Short mmCIF file of C-alpha atoms and ligand atoms in Angstrom, two decimals:
data_model
loop_
_atom_site.label_atom_id
_atom_site.label_comp_id
_atom_site.label_asym_id
_atom_site.label_seq_id
_atom_site.Cartn_x
_atom_site.Cartn_y
_atom_site.Cartn_z
CA MET J 1 0.07 0.58 0.04
CA LEU J 2 0.96 3.66 -0.47
CA LEU J 3 -0.30 6.89 0.59
CA PHE J 4 0.14 9.46 -2.46
CA TYR J 5 1.29 12.46 -1.23
CA GLY J 6 3.25 15.85 -2.49
CA LEU J 7 2.87 16.44 -6.52
CA GLN J 8 1.00 19.39 -5.65
CA ILE J 9 4.94 20.76 -4.31
CA LYS J 10 6.00 20.19 -7.77
CA LEU J 11 2.73 21.77 -9.78
CA MET J 12 2.85 25.20 -7.31
CA GLU J 13 6.95 24.85 -7.14
CA SER J 14 7.95 24.44 -10.31
CA LEU J 15 5.36 23.97 -13.22
CA GLN J 16 2.98 26.22 -13.07
CA GLY J 17 2.56 29.70 -15.14
CA VAL J 18 5.44 30.60 -17.42
CA VAL J 19 8.33 28.75 -16.48
CA LEU J 20 10.44 29.23 -19.37
CA THR J 21 12.45 32.12 -20.92
CA LYS J 22 15.10 32.78 -23.74
CA GLU J 23 17.66 32.97 -20.85
CA MET J 24 16.77 29.39 -19.64
CA ILE J 25 16.89 28.11 -22.83
CA ASP J 26 20.56 29.82 -23.69
CA GLU J 27 22.10 28.15 -21.10
CA ALA J 28 20.04 24.64 -21.52
CA GLU J 29 21.78 24.65 -24.89
CA GLU J 30 25.39 25.29 -23.72
CA LEU J 31 24.85 23.04 -21.05
CA ALA J 32 23.79 20.08 -23.50
CA GLU J 33 26.01 20.89 -26.25
CA ALA J 34 28.85 21.23 -23.41
CA HIS J 35 28.15 18.25 -21.70
CA LEU J 36 27.46 15.80 -24.91
CA GLY J 37 30.49 17.45 -26.55
CA LYS J 38 28.63 18.51 -30.06
CA LYS J 39 26.74 21.11 -31.39
CA GLY J 40 22.83 20.47 -32.30
CA VAL J 41 22.67 18.01 -29.65
CA PHE J 42 19.74 20.12 -28.05
CA ASN J 43 16.43 20.93 -29.27
CA ARG J 44 16.65 24.37 -29.28
CA LYS J 45 13.42 24.54 -31.55
CA GLY J 46 11.19 22.30 -29.88
CA TRP J 47 11.85 25.09 -26.99
CA GLU J 48 11.41 28.12 -28.69
CA TYR J 49 8.30 26.40 -29.74
CA ILE J 50 6.72 26.55 -26.25
CA LEU J 51 8.00 30.30 -25.69
CA ARG J 52 6.57 31.40 -28.87
CA VAL J 53 3.16 30.00 -29.17
CA HIS J 54 2.48 28.98 -25.62
CA GLY J 55 3.87 31.79 -24.16
CA GLY J 56 6.71 29.76 -21.63
CA LYS J 57 3.53 27.90 -20.01
CA LEU J 58 3.91 24.14 -20.71
CA PRO J 59 1.15 22.37 -22.79
CA VAL J 60 0.62 18.79 -20.90
CA VAL J 61 -2.37 17.63 -19.15
CA ILE J 62 -1.43 15.92 -15.85
CA LYS J 63 -3.70 13.98 -13.46
CA ALA J 64 -3.11 12.13 -10.84
CA VAL J 65 -4.94 10.00 -7.66
CA PRO J 66 -6.25 12.58 -5.31
CA GLU J 67 -3.58 13.33 -2.53
CA GLY J 68 -4.12 11.35 1.04
CA THR J 69 -5.26 8.58 -1.16
CA VAL J 70 -3.96 5.40 0.36
CA LEU J 71 -4.54 2.53 -2.82
CA PRO J 72 -1.94 -0.98 -3.18
CA THR J 73 1.36 -0.33 -5.14
CA HIS J 74 1.51 -1.24 -8.99
CA ASN J 75 -1.22 1.25 -10.00
CA VAL J 76 -1.21 4.35 -12.29
CA LEU J 77 -0.59 7.32 -9.72
CA MET J 78 -0.81 10.19 -12.62
CA THR J 79 -0.04 9.64 -15.91
CA ILE J 80 0.90 13.29 -18.25
CA GLU J 81 0.09 14.11 -21.93
CA ASN J 82 1.05 16.53 -24.24
CA THR J 83 -1.91 18.86 -25.19
CA ASP J 84 -0.30 19.81 -28.14
CA PRO J 85 0.64 17.42 -31.05
CA ASN J 86 4.07 19.03 -31.80
CA CYS J 87 4.96 18.79 -28.37
CA PHE J 88 4.92 14.94 -27.88
CA TRP J 89 8.70 14.74 -26.75
CA LEU J 90 8.37 17.10 -23.51
CA THR J 91 6.03 14.74 -21.40
CA ASN J 92 9.31 12.42 -20.70
CA ALA J 93 10.85 15.68 -20.62
CA LEU J 94 9.26 16.20 -17.21
CA GLU J 95 9.74 12.77 -16.01
CA THR J 96 12.41 13.17 -13.75
CA MET J 97 11.00 15.57 -11.72
CA LEU J 98 7.23 14.59 -11.65
CA VAL J 99 9.33 11.23 -10.68
CA GLN J 100 10.67 13.27 -7.46
CA THR J 101 7.44 12.52 -6.17
CA TRP J 102 8.60 9.59 -4.78
CA TYR J 103 10.34 10.86 -1.81
CA PRO J 104 7.29 12.99 -0.30
CA LEU J 105 4.76 9.98 -1.10
CA THR J 106 7.22 7.17 0.65
CA VAL J 107 8.18 9.03 3.75
CA ALA J 108 3.82 9.94 3.91
CA THR J 109 4.00 6.22 3.44
CA GLN J 110 6.39 5.10 6.13
CA SER J 111 5.31 7.25 8.65
CA MET J 112 1.29 6.35 8.19
CA PHE J 113 2.62 2.65 8.72
CA LEU J 114 4.50 3.46 12.11
CA LYS J 115 1.24 5.65 12.76
CA ARG J 116 -0.41 2.04 12.49
CA LEU J 117 2.01 0.50 14.58
CA ILE J 118 1.81 2.89 17.58
CA LEU J 119 -2.18 3.04 17.18
CA ARG J 120 -2.27 -0.64 17.84
CA PHE J 121 -0.40 -0.22 20.65
CA LEU J 122 -2.12 2.61 22.52
CA GLU J 123 -5.12 0.45 21.33
CA GLU J 124 -4.28 -2.42 23.50
CA THR J 125 -3.00 -0.37 26.28
CA GLY J 126 -3.75 2.98 26.54
CA ASP J 127 -5.65 6.06 24.90
CA PRO J 128 -5.68 5.60 20.93
CA SER J 129 -6.45 9.83 20.84
CA LEU J 130 -3.00 10.73 21.98
CA ILE J 131 -1.39 9.35 18.54
CA ASP J 132 -1.32 12.46 16.75
CA PHE J 133 1.95 13.51 18.79
CA LYS J 134 3.33 10.07 19.61
CA LEU J 135 6.09 10.52 16.59
CA HIS J 136 7.90 13.75 16.60
CA ASP J 137 10.47 14.70 12.85
CA PHE J 138 13.79 15.29 14.45
CA GLY J 139 14.65 14.44 10.91
CA GLU J 140 15.90 18.40 9.73
CA ARG J 141 19.58 18.28 10.41
CA GLY J 142 19.81 14.31 9.01
CA SER J 143 18.16 16.07 5.45
CA PRO J 144 20.68 17.04 2.80
CA THR J 145 19.36 20.02 1.98
CA MET J 146 16.81 22.28 3.51
CA GLU J 147 14.38 21.50 0.43
CA THR J 148 14.61 17.91 1.26
CA ALA J 149 13.31 18.42 4.86
CA GLY J 150 10.92 20.50 4.17
CA VAL J 151 9.21 17.98 1.43
CA GLY J 152 9.97 15.35 3.68
CA GLY J 153 9.21 17.11 7.02
CA SER J 154 6.02 18.23 4.99
CA ALA J 155 5.19 14.36 4.35
CA HIS J 156 4.94 13.23 7.88
CA LEU J 157 2.53 16.09 8.85
CA VAL J 158 0.02 14.12 6.28
CA ASN J 159 0.07 11.59 9.32
CA PHE J 160 1.17 13.37 12.64
CA LYS J 161 0.99 16.85 14.22
CA GLY J 162 4.64 16.73 15.80
CA THR J 163 7.25 18.34 14.02
CA ASP J 164 10.84 20.25 14.58
CA THR J 165 11.70 20.68 11.48
CA ILE J 166 10.28 24.00 10.11
CA GLU J 167 11.11 23.89 6.39
CA GLY J 168 8.32 21.17 6.36
CA LEU J 169 5.87 23.77 8.45
CA ARG J 170 6.70 26.18 5.30
CA VAL J 171 6.00 23.47 2.40
CA HIS J 172 2.08 23.69 4.26
CA ARG J 173 1.79 27.36 4.10
CA ARG J 174 3.18 27.65 0.65
CA ASN J 175 1.71 25.45 -0.75
CA TYR J 176 -1.23 23.36 1.09
CA GLY J 177 -2.82 25.71 2.49
CA GLU J 178 -2.12 25.43 5.96
CA LYS J 179 -0.82 28.15 7.97
CA MET J 180 0.42 25.81 10.93
CA ALA J 181 0.59 22.09 10.19
CA GLY J 182 2.91 21.28 13.07
CA PHE J 183 3.28 21.59 16.98
CA SER J 184 6.26 21.28 19.23
CA ILE J 185 7.10 22.00 23.19
CA PRO J 186 10.12 23.74 25.03
CA ALA J 187 13.11 21.61 24.74
CA THR J 188 16.52 21.76 25.55
CA GLU J 189 19.38 20.22 23.51
CA HIS J 190 23.15 18.69 25.37
CA SER J 191 24.81 22.33 24.76
CA VAL J 192 21.87 23.34 27.82
CA MET J 193 22.74 20.99 30.35
CA THR J 194 26.39 20.26 30.26
CA ALA J 195 27.02 24.31 29.86
CA LEU J 196 27.44 24.63 33.31
CA GLY J 197 29.39 21.14 33.40
CA ARG J 198 28.62 17.58 35.11
CA ASP J 199 27.64 18.78 38.63
CA GLY J 200 26.01 21.87 36.88
CA GLU J 201 23.09 19.66 34.81
CA ALA J 202 20.90 19.05 38.09
CA GLU J 203 20.55 22.90 38.36
CA GLN J 204 20.02 23.71 34.25
CA MET J 205 16.86 20.93 34.83
CA LYS J 206 15.87 23.48 37.66
CA ARG J 207 16.53 26.04 35.90
CA MET J 208 14.20 24.38 32.72
CA LEU J 209 11.50 24.05 35.88
CA ILE J 210 11.85 27.54 36.95
CA LYS J 211 11.20 28.69 33.42
CA PHE J 212 8.21 26.91 32.60
CA PRO J 213 6.66 26.58 35.61
CA ALA J 214 3.24 25.16 33.61
CA GLY J 215 2.79 23.33 30.08
CA THR J 216 4.86 20.45 28.40
CA ILE J 217 9.12 20.39 28.63
CA SER J 218 11.38 18.00 27.32
CA VAL J 219 14.44 17.77 29.11
CA VAL J 220 17.30 15.66 27.83
CA SER J 221 18.70 13.84 30.52
CA ASP J 222 21.19 11.42 29.64
CA SER J 223 24.05 14.02 29.52
CA TYR J 224 26.02 11.86 31.85
CA ASP J 225 23.93 9.00 33.44
CA ILE J 226 20.22 8.33 32.23
CA PHE J 227 19.32 6.60 35.73
CA ASN J 228 21.22 8.79 38.39
CA ALA J 229 18.66 11.74 36.40
CA CYS J 230 15.30 9.64 36.87
CA GLU J 231 16.53 8.72 40.55
CA HIS J 232 18.42 11.19 42.39
CA ILE J 233 17.72 14.46 40.49
CA TRP J 234 14.12 14.16 38.89
CA GLY J 235 12.86 11.47 41.12
CA GLU J 236 14.61 13.51 44.74
CA GLN J 237 16.14 17.24 44.41
CA LEU J 238 13.60 18.27 41.94
CA ARG J 239 10.83 16.06 42.70
CA ASP J 240 8.78 18.58 44.47
CA MET J 241 9.38 20.84 42.02
CA VAL J 242 7.87 18.58 39.22
CA PHE J 243 4.86 17.66 41.10
CA GLU J 244 4.34 21.42 42.06
CA ARG J 245 4.54 22.52 37.81
CA ASP J 246 0.37 22.46 36.43
CA GLY J 247 2.10 20.29 33.45
CA THR J 248 4.55 18.16 32.41
CA VAL J 249 8.30 17.25 32.34
CA VAL J 250 9.36 14.61 29.10
CA VAL J 251 12.35 13.22 30.22
CA ARG J 252 13.95 12.67 27.30
CA LEU J 253 16.12 8.92 26.61
CA ASP J 254 19.42 9.75 23.79
CA SER J 255 21.35 6.86 24.37
CA GLY J 256 22.30 3.28 25.25
CA ASP J 257 19.81 -0.04 23.94
CA PRO J 258 16.60 1.52 23.30
CA VAL J 259 14.54 -1.24 25.29
CA THR J 260 16.99 -1.36 28.36
CA VAL J 261 16.82 2.54 28.85
CA VAL J 262 13.40 3.15 28.53
CA LEU J 263 12.23 0.04 31.03
CA ARG J 264 14.80 1.02 33.44
CA SER J 265 13.61 4.56 33.17
CA LEU J 266 10.26 3.67 33.78
CA GLU J 267 11.10 1.42 36.75
CA ILE J 268 12.82 4.58 38.50
CA LEU J 269 10.18 6.56 37.54
CA GLY J 270 7.26 4.58 38.14
CA ARG J 271 8.98 4.33 41.48
CA LYS J 272 9.72 7.65 42.22
CA PHE J 273 6.30 9.26 41.17
CA GLY J 274 3.99 7.04 41.18
CA ALA J 275 1.63 5.29 38.07
CA THR J 276 -1.64 4.11 38.37
CA THR J 277 -2.89 0.76 36.57
CA ASN J 278 -5.98 2.55 33.43
CA GLU J 279 -8.78 0.36 32.88
CA LYS J 280 -7.13 -1.85 30.35
CA GLY J 281 -4.76 -2.55 33.26
CA TYR J 282 -1.59 -0.66 32.32
CA LYS J 283 0.20 1.23 34.30
CA VAL J 284 0.23 5.08 33.61
CA LEU J 285 3.05 7.48 35.34
CA ASP J 286 2.13 10.54 37.04
CA PRO J 287 0.70 13.05 34.76
CA HIS J 288 3.29 15.44 35.89
CA VAL J 289 5.97 13.07 34.23
CA ARG J 290 6.65 11.11 30.77
CA ILE J 291 9.31 10.05 28.84
CA ILE J 292 10.29 10.39 25.08
CA GLN J 293 12.75 8.62 22.96
CA GLY J 294 15.15 10.32 20.40
CA ASP J 295 17.72 7.76 19.72
CA GLY J 296 18.30 4.84 17.62
CA VAL J 297 14.45 5.17 16.78
CA ASN J 298 12.98 3.05 13.70
CA TYR J 299 10.12 0.94 12.69
CA ASP J 300 11.42 -2.00 14.11
CA SER J 301 12.92 -0.31 17.69
CA ILE J 302 9.94 1.47 18.07
CA GLU J 303 7.92 -2.22 18.06
CA LYS J 304 10.39 -3.69 20.25
CA ILE J 305 10.31 -0.95 22.71
CA LEU J 306 6.34 -0.78 22.30
CA MET J 307 6.25 -4.62 22.67
CA ALA J 308 8.55 -4.65 26.12
CA MET J 309 6.68 -2.12 27.66
CA LYS J 310 3.55 -3.71 27.29
CA VAL J 311 5.11 -7.18 28.32
CA ASN J 312 6.24 -5.21 31.46
CA GLY J 313 2.99 -3.86 31.95
CA TRP J 314 3.05 0.07 30.70
CA SER J 315 0.38 1.41 28.58
CA ALA J 316 2.10 3.38 25.53
CA ASP J 317 0.87 6.15 26.68
CA ASN J 318 3.78 6.53 28.80
CA ILE J 319 6.44 7.43 25.64
CA ALA J 320 6.45 9.24 22.87
CA PHE J 321 9.23 9.01 20.27
CA GLY J 322 11.69 11.25 18.12
CA MET J 323 12.74 9.78 14.53
CA GLY J 324 15.02 11.43 12.51
CA GLY J 325 16.85 10.04 10.24
CA ALA J 326 14.90 6.93 9.75
CA LEU J 327 12.24 9.30 8.78
CA LEU J 328 13.51 11.16 6.06
CA GLN J 329 16.27 9.45 4.96
CA LYS J 330 16.00 5.98 5.05
CA VAL J 331 13.99 5.89 1.91
CA ASN J 332 15.03 5.93 -1.79
CA ARG J 333 12.73 5.33 -4.72
CA ASP J 334 13.51 1.68 -4.91
CA THR J 335 11.40 1.11 -1.38
CA LEU J 336 8.09 1.72 -3.32
CA LYS J 337 9.53 0.92 -6.67
CA MET J 338 8.00 4.01 -7.94
CA ALA J 339 8.63 4.43 -12.07
CA PHE J 340 7.35 6.59 -15.26
CA LYS J 341 7.28 5.11 -18.58
CA CYS J 342 5.60 6.12 -21.48
CA SER J 343 2.03 4.02 -22.26
CA SER J 344 0.84 5.11 -25.15
CA ASP J 345 1.44 6.80 -28.40
CA VAL J 346 -0.03 8.42 -31.35
CA ILE J 347 1.74 8.00 -34.75
CA ASP J 348 -0.18 9.73 -37.87
CA GLY J 349 -3.22 9.81 -35.90
CA VAL J 350 -3.36 6.23 -34.41
CA GLN J 351 -2.68 5.34 -30.88
CA HIS J 352 -0.20 2.25 -30.14
CA ASP J 353 0.34 1.03 -26.32
CA VAL J 354 3.70 0.54 -25.60
CA PHE J 355 5.45 -0.80 -23.29
CA LYS J 356 8.47 -2.67 -22.03
CA GLN J 357 8.92 -6.23 -20.80
CA PRO J 358 12.71 -6.63 -19.87
CA ILE J 359 13.32 -10.88 -19.79
CA THR J 360 16.02 -10.42 -16.89
CA ASP J 361 13.31 -8.91 -14.64
CA PRO J 362 9.56 -9.66 -15.23
CA GLY J 363 9.01 -7.16 -12.11
CA LYS J 364 10.21 -4.61 -14.64
CA ASN J 365 7.07 -4.74 -16.91
CA SER J 366 5.72 -1.95 -17.74
CA LYS J 367 1.32 -0.76 -17.89
CA ALA J 368 0.65 -0.74 -21.48
CA GLY J 369 -2.49 1.74 -22.95
CA ARG J 370 -3.83 4.99 -22.51
CA LEU J 371 -4.53 3.95 -18.29
CA LYS J 372 -7.05 4.79 -16.03
CA LEU J 373 -7.25 4.14 -12.17
CA ILE J 374 -10.52 2.88 -10.60
CA LEU J 375 -12.47 1.20 -8.01
CA ARG J 376 -14.35 -2.31 -8.84
CA ASP J 377 -15.23 -4.53 -5.94
CA GLY J 378 -14.09 -1.57 -3.72
CA LYS J 379 -9.95 -2.58 -4.90
CA TYR J 380 -7.75 -0.03 -7.17
CA ARG J 381 -7.34 -1.53 -10.15
CA THR J 382 -5.30 0.09 -13.06
CA VAL J 383 -7.20 -0.38 -16.72
CA LYS J 384 -7.40 0.94 -19.60
CA GLU J 385 -9.48 3.94 -20.55
CA ASP J 386 -12.30 1.80 -22.04
CA GLU J 387 -12.90 0.02 -19.12
CA PRO J 388 -16.17 1.07 -17.82
CA GLU J 389 -15.95 2.24 -14.54
CA GLU J 390 -15.41 6.53 -13.94
CA ASP J 391 -11.43 7.27 -13.79
CA LYS J 392 -10.17 8.11 -10.26
CA LEU J 393 -7.76 10.21 -11.63
CA VAL J 394 -8.33 13.90 -11.53
CA GLU J 395 -6.89 16.41 -13.93
CA VAL J 396 -4.59 18.96 -11.63
CA PHE J 397 -2.72 20.43 -14.22
CA ARG J 398 -3.41 21.71 -17.75
CA ASP J 399 -1.30 24.29 -19.90
CA GLY J 400 0.97 25.79 -16.76
CA GLU J 401 -2.48 26.11 -14.56
CA ILE J 402 -3.68 24.33 -11.76
CA LYS J 403 -7.00 22.81 -12.19
CA ARG J 404 -7.64 20.82 -8.87
CA TYR J 405 -5.53 21.60 -5.38
CA TYR J 406 -5.90 20.51 -2.49
CA THR J 407 -5.30 21.56 1.21
CA LEU J 408 -3.32 19.53 3.71
CA ALA J 409 -6.65 19.67 5.93
CA GLU J 410 -8.30 17.44 2.86
CA ILE J 411 -5.48 15.82 2.42
CA ARG J 412 -5.27 14.32 5.99
CA GLU J 413 -8.82 13.63 6.19
CA ARG J 414 -8.81 11.33 3.10
CA ALA J 415 -5.44 9.56 4.54
CA LYS J 416 -7.33 8.52 8.05
CA ASP J 417 -9.57 7.23 6.21
CA GLY J 418 -7.58 5.41 3.75
CA LEU J 419 -5.34 4.46 7.07
CA GLU J 420 -8.76 3.21 9.08
CA LYS J 421 -9.81 1.03 5.99
CA LEU J 422 -6.67 -0.61 5.69
CA ILE J 423 -6.55 -1.13 9.60
CA ARG J 424 -9.96 -2.99 8.76
CA MET J 425 -9.12 -5.09 6.12
CA GLU J 426 -5.79 -6.24 7.56
CA ARG J 427 -8.08 -7.06 10.91
CA GLU J 428 -9.95 -9.42 8.58
CA SER J 429 -7.59 -10.64 7.10
CA ASP J 430 -5.09 -11.41 9.82
CA GLY J 431 -2.26 -9.90 8.14
CA VAL J 432 -0.11 -6.78 8.86
CA GLU J 433 1.42 -5.31 6.41
CA ARG J 434 4.93 -3.44 6.35
CA LEU J 435 6.39 -0.56 4.18
CA ALA J 436 4.85 -2.19 0.80
CA THR J 437 7.41 -3.11 -1.47
CA GLU J 438 4.92 -5.81 -2.75
CA ASP J 439 0.89 -6.86 -2.29
N1 AOY X 501 13.81 18.03 19.81
C1 AOY X 501 9.80 17.40 22.18
C2 AOY X 501 9.59 18.58 21.32
C3 AOY X 501 10.89 18.58 20.41
C4 AOY X 501 14.83 17.58 18.54
C5 AOY X 501 15.15 18.50 17.14
C6 AOY X 501 16.90 16.94 17.57
C7 AOY X 501 12.15 17.69 21.21
C8 AOY X 501 13.93 17.43 20.62
C9 AOY X 501 11.66 17.01 22.43
O1 AOY X 501 10.44 17.02 22.23
O2 AOY X 501 12.81 16.57 23.11
C10 AOY X 501 16.04 18.07 16.65
C11 AOY X 501 16.84 16.44 18.67
C12 AOY X 501 15.74 17.02 19.00
#
């Protein structure tokens, strides 16, 4: 399965309106001739035609599945056709840029599977309504560029509302009509905790309690000895101040074997601050204190941590996760096998199906014909245009104009319905799917 998201960033930021100038054509020609080492290899006439006849707007039509849709892999997600027969070559000139949509849709898909995983534990051991803030995006520094962080960070926000990746917020402001897509809380970093040396760590913790007498704050507590910090600093020296606060201190664990450190920290904090047993029979720490694990977090470690907590009687309510590299970086175009191929052409007025079928890998066969996406027996399928069902692909772009604009609110709603349906399907079939590379 996959969650389709991110095409609109390309439409808004790179494809709409006048996108071509004479200067651009000059530069591209120079580049192409130097690159290939000969003159006359650049389609100057073609680009000049678009500038002259179409005013620098791209004469193509793009159809795509609505953003936020959850559907099986191996389906058509978008199509592009030229609207001017002279510009038959333009569709594939746009391949590279359009296929880059693999990145936001793969991050959004992985984030959806992480949401399903955490939701399962919240349902079994705690309160599922807490899901929005259970997986915080720490990934901006692990991204190679601010642009990449923005695209990936915005994708996580289709499923969750916690982020420290500011560029992701800006992507939603610019492209999805959302003024504030994600939230955070005051939190320390190690530079703060270690600024006064080893003996000053407790003082810095206290400083945070004074500066923020109410609300939720996060304090990274592993600078020297996380167990000592839980037992003696939070649990003894600052215990009364934590209890007197109108809010929650989130103790951030940031090193060591995650399962071991989480369980031992919960044991100490439970002993020092107390815990109650919820209606599902699992322990929940006193509401003044919680933990966040922000190191070594990925799908497997989250599953291991939540499983170990459950086995030891701890509700998933006690913990949040901060995820960086594995959220925004441990994905590539093969994760969901995204590709863009020619499936149809028209030569002298006659339409032909076009496809590849390499004998070395049937998994690389491409689809043939003028494609559409339909729902048959409640399942998405890719068929040729002569099948009777209505096409679920929507025209989003034509001749330089965006034809259908999606807001984040609408995308979130569709993604939520899609995930709920996926969870129901899995319950019925008793199978659980991971970040799917096959169906
Ligand atoms: N943020 C929740 C709010 C954010 C962060 C960002 C790299 C936060 C930490 C926290 O509680 O601890 C980038 C590492 C941490």
